[in-house]
PDB file of C-alpha atoms in Angstrom:
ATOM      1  CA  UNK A 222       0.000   0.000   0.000  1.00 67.00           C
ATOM      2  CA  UNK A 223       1.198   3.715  -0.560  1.00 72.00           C
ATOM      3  CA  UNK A 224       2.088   5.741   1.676  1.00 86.00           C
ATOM      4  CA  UNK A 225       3.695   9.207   2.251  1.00 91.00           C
ATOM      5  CA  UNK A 226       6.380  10.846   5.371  1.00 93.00           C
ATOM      6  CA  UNK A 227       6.336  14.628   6.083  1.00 95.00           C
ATOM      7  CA  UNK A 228       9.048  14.758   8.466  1.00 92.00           C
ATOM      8  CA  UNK A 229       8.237  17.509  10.911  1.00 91.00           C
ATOM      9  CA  UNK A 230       4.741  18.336  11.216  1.00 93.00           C
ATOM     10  CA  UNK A 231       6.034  21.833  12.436  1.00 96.00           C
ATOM     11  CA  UNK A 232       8.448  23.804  10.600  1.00 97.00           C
ATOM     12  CA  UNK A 233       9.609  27.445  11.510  1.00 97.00           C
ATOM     13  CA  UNK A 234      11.837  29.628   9.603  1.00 97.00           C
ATOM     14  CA  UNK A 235      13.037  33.251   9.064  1.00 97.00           C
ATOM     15  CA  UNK A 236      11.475  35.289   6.487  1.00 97.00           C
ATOM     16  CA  UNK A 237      13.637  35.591   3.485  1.00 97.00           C
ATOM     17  CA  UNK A 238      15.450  32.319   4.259  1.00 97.00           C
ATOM     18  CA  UNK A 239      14.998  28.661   2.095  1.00 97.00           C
ATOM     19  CA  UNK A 240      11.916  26.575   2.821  1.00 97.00           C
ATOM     20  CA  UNK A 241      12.590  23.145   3.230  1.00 97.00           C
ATOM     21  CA  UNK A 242       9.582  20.546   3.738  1.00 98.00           C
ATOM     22  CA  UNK A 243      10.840  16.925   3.428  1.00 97.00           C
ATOM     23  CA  UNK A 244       8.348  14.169   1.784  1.00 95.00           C
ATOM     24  CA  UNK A 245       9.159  10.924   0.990  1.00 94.00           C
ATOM     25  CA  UNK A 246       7.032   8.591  -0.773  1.00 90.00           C
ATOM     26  CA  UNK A 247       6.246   4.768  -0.747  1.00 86.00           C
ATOM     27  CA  UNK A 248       5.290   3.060  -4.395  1.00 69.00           C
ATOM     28  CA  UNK A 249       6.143  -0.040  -6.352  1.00 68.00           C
ATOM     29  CA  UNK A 250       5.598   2.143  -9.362  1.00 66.00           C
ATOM     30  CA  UNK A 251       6.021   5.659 -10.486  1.00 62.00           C
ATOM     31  CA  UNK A 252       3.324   7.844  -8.682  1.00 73.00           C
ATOM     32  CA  UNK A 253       1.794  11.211  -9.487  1.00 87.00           C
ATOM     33  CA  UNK A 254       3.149  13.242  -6.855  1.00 90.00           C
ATOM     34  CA  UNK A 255       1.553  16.318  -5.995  1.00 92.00           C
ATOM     35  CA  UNK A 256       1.920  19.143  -2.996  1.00 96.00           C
ATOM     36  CA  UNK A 257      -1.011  20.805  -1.704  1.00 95.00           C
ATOM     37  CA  UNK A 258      -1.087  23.879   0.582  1.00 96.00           C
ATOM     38  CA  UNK A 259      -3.766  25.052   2.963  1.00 94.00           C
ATOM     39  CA  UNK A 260      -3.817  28.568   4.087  1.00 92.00           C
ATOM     40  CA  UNK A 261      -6.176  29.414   7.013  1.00 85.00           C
ATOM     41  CA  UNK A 262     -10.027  29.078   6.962  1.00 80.00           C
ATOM     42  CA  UNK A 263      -9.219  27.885   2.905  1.00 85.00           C
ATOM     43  CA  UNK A 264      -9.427  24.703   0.984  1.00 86.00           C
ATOM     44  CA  UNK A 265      -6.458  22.396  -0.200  1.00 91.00           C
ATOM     45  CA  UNK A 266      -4.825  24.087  -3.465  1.00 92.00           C
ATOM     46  CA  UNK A 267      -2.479  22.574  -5.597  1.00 91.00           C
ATOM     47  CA  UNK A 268       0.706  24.245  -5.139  1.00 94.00           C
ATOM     48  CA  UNK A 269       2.428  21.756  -8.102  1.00 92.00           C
ATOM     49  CA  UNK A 270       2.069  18.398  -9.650  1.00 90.00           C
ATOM     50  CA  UNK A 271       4.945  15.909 -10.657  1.00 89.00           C
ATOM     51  CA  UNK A 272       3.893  13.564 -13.887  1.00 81.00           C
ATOM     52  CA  UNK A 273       6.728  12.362 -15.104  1.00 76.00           C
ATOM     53  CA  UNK A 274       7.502  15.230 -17.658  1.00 73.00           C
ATOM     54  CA  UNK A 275      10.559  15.998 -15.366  1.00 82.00           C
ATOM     55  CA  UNK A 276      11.892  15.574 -12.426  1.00 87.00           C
ATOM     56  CA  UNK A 277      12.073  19.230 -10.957  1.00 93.00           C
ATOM     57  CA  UNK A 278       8.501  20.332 -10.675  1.00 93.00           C
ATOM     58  CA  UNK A 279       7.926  24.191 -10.738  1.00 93.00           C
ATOM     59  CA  UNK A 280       4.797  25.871  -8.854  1.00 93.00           C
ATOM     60  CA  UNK A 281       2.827  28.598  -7.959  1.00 92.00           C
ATOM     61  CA  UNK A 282       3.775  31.649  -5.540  1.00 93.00           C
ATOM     62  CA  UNK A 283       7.828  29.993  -6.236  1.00 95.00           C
ATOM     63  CA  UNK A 284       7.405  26.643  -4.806  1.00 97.00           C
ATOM     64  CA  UNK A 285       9.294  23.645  -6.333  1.00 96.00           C
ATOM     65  CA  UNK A 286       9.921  20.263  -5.986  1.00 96.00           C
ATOM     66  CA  UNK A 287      12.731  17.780  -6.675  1.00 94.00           C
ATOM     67  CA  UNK A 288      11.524  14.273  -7.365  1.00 91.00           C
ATOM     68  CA  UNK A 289      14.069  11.444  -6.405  1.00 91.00           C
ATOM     69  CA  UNK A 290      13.332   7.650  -7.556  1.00 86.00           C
ATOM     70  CA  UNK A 291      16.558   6.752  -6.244  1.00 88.00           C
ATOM     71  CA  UNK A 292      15.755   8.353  -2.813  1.00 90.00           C
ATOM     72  CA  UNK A 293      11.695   8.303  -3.170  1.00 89.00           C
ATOM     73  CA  UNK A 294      11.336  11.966  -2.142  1.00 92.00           C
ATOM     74  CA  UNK A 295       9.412  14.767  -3.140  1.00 94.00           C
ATOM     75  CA  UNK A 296      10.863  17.437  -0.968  1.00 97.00           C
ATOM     76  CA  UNK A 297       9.497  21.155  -1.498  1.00 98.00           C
ATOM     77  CA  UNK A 298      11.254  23.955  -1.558  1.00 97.00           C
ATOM     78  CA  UNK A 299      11.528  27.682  -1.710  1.00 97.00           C
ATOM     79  CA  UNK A 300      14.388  30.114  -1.624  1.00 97.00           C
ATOM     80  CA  UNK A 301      13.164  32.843  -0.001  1.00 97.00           C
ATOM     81  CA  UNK A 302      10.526  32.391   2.261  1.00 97.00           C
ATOM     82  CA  UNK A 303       7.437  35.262   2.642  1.00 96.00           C
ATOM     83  CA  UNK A 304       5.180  35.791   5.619  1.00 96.00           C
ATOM     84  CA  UNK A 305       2.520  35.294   3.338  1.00 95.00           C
ATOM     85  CA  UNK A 306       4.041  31.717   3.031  1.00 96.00           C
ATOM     86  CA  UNK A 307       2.485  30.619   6.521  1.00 96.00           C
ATOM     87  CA  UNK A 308       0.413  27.521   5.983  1.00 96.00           C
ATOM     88  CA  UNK A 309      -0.041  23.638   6.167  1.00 96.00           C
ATOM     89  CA  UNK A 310       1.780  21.762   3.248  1.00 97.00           C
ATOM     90  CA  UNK A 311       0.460  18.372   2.118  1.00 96.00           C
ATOM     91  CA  UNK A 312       2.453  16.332   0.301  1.00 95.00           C
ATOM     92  CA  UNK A 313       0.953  13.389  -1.718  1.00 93.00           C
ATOM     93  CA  UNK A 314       0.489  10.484  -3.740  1.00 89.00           C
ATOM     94  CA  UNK A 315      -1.812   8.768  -6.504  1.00 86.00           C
ATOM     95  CA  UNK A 316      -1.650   6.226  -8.746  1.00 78.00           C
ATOM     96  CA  UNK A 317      -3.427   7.681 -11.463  1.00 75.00           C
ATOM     97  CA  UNK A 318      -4.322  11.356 -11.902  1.00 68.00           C
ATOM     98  CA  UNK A 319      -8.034  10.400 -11.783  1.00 75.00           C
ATOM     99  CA  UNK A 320      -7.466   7.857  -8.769  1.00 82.00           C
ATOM    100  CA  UNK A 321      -7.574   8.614  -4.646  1.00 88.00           C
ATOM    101  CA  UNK A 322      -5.226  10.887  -3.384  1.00 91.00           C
ATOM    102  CA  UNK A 323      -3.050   9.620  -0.177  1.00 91.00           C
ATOM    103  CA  UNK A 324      -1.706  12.552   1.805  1.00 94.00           C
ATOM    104  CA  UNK A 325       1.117  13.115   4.368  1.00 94.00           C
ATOM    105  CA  UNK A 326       0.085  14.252   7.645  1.00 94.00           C
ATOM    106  CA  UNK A 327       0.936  17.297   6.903  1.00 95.00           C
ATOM    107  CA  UNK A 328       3.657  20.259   7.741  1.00 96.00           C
ATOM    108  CA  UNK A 329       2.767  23.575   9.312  1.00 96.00           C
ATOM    109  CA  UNK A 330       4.887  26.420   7.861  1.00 97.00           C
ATOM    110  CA  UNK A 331       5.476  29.101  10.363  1.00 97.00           C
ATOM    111  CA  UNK A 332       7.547  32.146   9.092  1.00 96.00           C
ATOM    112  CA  UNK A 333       9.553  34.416  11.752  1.00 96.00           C
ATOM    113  CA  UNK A 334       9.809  38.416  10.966  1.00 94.00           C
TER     114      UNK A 334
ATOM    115  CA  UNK B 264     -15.798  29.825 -12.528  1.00 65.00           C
ATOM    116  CA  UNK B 265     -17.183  29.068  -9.193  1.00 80.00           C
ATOM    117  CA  UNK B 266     -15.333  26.473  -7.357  1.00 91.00           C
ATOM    118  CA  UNK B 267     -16.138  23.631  -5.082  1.00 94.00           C
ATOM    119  CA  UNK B 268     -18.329  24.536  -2.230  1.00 95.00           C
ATOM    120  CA  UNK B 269     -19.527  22.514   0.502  1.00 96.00           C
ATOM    121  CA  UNK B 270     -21.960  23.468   3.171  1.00 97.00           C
ATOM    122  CA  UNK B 271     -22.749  23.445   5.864  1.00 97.00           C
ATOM    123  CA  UNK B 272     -19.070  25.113   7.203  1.00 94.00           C
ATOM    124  CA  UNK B 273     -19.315  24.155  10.673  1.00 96.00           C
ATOM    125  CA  UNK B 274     -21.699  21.638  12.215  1.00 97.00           C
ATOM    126  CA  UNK B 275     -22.285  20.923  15.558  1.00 97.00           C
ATOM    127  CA  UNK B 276     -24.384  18.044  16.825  1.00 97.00           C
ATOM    128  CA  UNK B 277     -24.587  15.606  19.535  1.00 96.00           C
ATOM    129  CA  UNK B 278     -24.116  12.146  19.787  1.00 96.00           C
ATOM    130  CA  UNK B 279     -26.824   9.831  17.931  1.00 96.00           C
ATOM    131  CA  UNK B 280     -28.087  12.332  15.939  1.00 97.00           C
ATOM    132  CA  UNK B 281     -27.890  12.886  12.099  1.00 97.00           C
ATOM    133  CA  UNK B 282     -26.141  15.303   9.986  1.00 97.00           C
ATOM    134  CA  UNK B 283     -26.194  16.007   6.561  1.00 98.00           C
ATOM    135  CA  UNK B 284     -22.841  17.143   4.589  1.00 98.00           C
ATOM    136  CA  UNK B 285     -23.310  18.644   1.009  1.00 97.00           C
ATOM    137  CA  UNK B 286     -20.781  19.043  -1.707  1.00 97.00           C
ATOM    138  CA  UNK B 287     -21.156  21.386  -5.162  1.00 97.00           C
ATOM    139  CA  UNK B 288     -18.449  20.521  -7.497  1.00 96.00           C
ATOM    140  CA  UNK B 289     -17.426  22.280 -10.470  1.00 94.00           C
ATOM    141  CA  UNK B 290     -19.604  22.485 -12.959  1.00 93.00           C
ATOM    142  CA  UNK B 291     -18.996  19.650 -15.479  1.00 91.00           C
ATOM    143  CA  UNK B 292     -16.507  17.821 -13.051  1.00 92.00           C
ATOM    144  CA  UNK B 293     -17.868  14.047 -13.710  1.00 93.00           C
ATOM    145  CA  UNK B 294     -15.179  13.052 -10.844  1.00 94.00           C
ATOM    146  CA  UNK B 295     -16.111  13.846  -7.172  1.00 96.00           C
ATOM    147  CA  UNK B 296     -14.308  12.563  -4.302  1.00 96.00           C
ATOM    148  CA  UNK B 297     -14.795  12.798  -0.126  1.00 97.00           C
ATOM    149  CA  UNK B 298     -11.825  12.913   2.219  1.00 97.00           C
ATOM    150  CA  UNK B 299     -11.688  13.364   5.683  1.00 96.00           C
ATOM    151  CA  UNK B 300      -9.165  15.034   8.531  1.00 95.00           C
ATOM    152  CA  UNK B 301      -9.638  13.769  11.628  1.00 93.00           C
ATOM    153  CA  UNK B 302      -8.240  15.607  14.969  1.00 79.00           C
ATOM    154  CA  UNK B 303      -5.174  16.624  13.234  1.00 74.00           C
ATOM    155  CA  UNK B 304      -4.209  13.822  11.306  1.00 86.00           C
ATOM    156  CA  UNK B 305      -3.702  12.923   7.772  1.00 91.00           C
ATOM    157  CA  UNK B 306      -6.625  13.612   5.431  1.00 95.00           C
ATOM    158  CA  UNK B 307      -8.045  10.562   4.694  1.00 95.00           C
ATOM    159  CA  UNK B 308      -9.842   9.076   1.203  1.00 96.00           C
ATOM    160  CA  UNK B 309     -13.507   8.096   1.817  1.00 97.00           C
ATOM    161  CA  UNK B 310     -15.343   7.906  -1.620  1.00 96.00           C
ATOM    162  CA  UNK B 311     -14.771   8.624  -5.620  1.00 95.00           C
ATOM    163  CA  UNK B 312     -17.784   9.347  -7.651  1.00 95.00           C
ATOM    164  CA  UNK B 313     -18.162   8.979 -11.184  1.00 93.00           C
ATOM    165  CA  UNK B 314     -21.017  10.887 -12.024  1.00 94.00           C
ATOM    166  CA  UNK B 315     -23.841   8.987 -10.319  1.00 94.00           C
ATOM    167  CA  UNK B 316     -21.876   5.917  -9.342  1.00 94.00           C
ATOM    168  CA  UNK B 317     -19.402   4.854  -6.778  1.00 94.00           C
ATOM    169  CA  UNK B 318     -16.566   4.465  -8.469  1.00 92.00           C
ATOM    170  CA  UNK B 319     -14.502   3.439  -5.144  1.00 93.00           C
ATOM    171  CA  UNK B 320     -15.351   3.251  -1.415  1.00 94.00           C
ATOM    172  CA  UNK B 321     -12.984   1.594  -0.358  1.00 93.00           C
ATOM    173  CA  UNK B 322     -12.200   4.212   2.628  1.00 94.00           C
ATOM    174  CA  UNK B 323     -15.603   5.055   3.897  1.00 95.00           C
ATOM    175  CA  UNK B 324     -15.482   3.645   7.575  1.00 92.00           C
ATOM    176  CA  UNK B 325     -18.439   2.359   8.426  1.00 92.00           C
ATOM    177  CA  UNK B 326     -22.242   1.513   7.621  1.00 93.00           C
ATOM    178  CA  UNK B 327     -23.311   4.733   9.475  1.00 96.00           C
ATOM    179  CA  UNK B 328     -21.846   6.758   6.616  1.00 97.00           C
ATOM    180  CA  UNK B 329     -24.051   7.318   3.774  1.00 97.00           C
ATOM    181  CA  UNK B 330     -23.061   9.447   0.249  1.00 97.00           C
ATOM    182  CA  UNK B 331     -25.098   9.444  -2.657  1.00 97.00           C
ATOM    183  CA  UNK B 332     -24.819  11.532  -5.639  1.00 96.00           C
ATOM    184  CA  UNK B 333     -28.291  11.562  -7.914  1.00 85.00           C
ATOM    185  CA  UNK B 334     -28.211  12.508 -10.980  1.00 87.00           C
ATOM    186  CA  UNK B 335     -24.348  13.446 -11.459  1.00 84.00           C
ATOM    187  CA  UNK B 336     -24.402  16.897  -9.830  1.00 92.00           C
ATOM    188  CA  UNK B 337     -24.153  17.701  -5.832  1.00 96.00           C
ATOM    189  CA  UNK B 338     -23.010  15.043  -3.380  1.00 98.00           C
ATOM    190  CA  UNK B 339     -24.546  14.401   0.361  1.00 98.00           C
ATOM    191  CA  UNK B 340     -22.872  12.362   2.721  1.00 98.00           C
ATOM    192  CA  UNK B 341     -25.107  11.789   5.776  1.00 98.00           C
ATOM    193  CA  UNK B 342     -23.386   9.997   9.102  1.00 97.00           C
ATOM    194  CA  UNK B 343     -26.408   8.397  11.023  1.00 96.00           C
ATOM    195  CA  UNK B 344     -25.619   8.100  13.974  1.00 96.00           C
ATOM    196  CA  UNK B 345     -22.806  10.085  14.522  1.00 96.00           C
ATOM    197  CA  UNK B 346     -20.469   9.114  16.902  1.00 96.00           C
ATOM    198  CA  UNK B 347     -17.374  11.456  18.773  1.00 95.00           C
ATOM    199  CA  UNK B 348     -14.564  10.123  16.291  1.00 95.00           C
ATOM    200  CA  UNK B 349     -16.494  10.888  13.704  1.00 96.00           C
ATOM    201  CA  UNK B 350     -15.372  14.795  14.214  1.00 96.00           C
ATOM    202  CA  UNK B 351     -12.832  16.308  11.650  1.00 96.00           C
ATOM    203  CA  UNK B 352     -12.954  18.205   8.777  1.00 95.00           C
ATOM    204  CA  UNK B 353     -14.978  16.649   5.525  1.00 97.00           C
ATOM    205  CA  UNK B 354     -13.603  17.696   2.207  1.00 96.00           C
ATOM    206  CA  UNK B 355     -14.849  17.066  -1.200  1.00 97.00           C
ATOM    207  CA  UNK B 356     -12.937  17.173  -4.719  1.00 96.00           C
ATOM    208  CA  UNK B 357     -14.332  17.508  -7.844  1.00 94.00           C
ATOM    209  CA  UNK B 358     -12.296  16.487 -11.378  1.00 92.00           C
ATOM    210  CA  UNK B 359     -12.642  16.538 -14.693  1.00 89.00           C
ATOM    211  CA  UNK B 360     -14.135  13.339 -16.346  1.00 83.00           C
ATOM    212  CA  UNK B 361     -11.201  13.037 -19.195  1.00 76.00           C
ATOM    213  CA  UNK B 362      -7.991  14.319 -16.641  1.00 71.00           C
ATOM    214  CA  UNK B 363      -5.164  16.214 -18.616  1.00 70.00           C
ATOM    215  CA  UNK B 364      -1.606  16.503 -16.879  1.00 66.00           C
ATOM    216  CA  UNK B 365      -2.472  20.054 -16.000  1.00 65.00           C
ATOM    217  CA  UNK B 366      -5.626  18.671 -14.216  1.00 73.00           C
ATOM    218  CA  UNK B 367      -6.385  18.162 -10.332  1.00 82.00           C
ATOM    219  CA  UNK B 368      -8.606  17.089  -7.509  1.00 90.00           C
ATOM    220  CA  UNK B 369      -9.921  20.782  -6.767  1.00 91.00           C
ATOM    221  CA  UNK B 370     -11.029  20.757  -3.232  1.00 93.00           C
ATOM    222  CA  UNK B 371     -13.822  22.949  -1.583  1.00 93.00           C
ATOM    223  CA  UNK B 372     -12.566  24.752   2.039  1.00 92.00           C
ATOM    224  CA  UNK B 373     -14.203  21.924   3.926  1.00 94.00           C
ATOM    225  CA  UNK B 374     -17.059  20.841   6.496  1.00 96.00           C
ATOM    226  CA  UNK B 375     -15.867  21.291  10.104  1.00 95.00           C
ATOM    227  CA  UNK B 376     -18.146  18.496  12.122  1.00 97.00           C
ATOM    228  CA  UNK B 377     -18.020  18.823  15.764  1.00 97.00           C
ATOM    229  CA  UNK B 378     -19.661  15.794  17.582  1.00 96.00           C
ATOM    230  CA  UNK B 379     -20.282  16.137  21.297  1.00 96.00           C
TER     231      UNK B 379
END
């Protein structure tokens, strides 16, 4: 059975410095990987989607994503992180872009001044 | 284009009664799927709809959980009765029928159940 690790479920750093959110990512097969976000009082939205058009995954607001066979990770990153960052990040898996979604528990974001 | 919406946004009920959870999707979305959060953990698959039928339900929990989906538009899922763990946050996706790489689950901002 999939499943998906977000190590930390808390993550704090300055503004201005690099995100980091870790995911890794359990599959006998080549998944569709995808990263949500969820800003307060919102709904999940895709922040990018990996399908196997190439390995490093560009998305909104300046979020990207490496993905690793070798290492099955997804992690997300961002050079230079924004207050406006502040969220929960969901990474996760499917087997078929139509097909359930399985999601990590989930990473808060918290971003100092 | 109007998104997913869901309603109510916060329900709170006691134990052994009913509640009724409804999902919009986007219009012309033929793919509509319920997930669940519960107290903080991972959001959790409960149904996929295919228009009117149920194309997987492999993750709703029990036989107290109902969802139905007439006619291919809106989705209800009723819990009857509902029970304490059954509090959380209930999403719903919608998704086009014919999925293009660009495509996604979009998800509505959620139900927040409270049972007491």
């Amino acid at each position: 059975a999939q499943s998906v690790t977000q190590l930390g479920s808390h993550v704090s750093v300055s503004e201005g410095a690099l995100v980091l959110l870790r995911c890794n990512y359990s599959s006998s097969v080549p998944p569709y990987l995808f990263w949500y976000v969820q800003y307060p009082n919102q709904g999940l939205q895709l922040l990018l989607k990996y399908t196997s058009a190439a390995t490093l995954v560009k998305g909104i607001n300046g979020f990207e994503a490496e993905f690793k066979k070798s290492e099955t990770s997804f992690h997300l990153t961002k050079p230079s992180a924004h207050m406006s960052d502040a969220a929960e990040y969901f990474c996760a898996v499917g087997y078929s872009s139509a097909s359930k979604i399985i999601f990590g528990s989930g990473t808060r974001l918290s971003i100092r001044p | 284009e109007a998104g997913v919406t869901q309603f109510p946004s916060h329900s709170v009920i006691e134990k052994g009664q009913t509640v009724t959870l409804r999902c919009d999707p986007i219009s012309g979305h033929d793919n509509l799927y319920w997930y669940r959060r519960v107290m903080g953990k991972e959001i959790k698959f409960l149904l996929h709809f295919v228009k009117e039928s149920k194309q997987d339900e492999s993750g709703m929990p029990n036989n107290r959980f109902l969802a139905e989906r007439t006619g291919g538009t809106y989705s209800t899922l009723k819990v009857q009765p509902a029970e304490l763990e059954d509090s959380g946050v209930y999403f719903c996706a919608s998704s086009p029928l014919q999925m293009l790489d660009t495509d996604t689950q979009y998800f509505g901002p959620g139900t927040r159940l409270t049972v007491l």
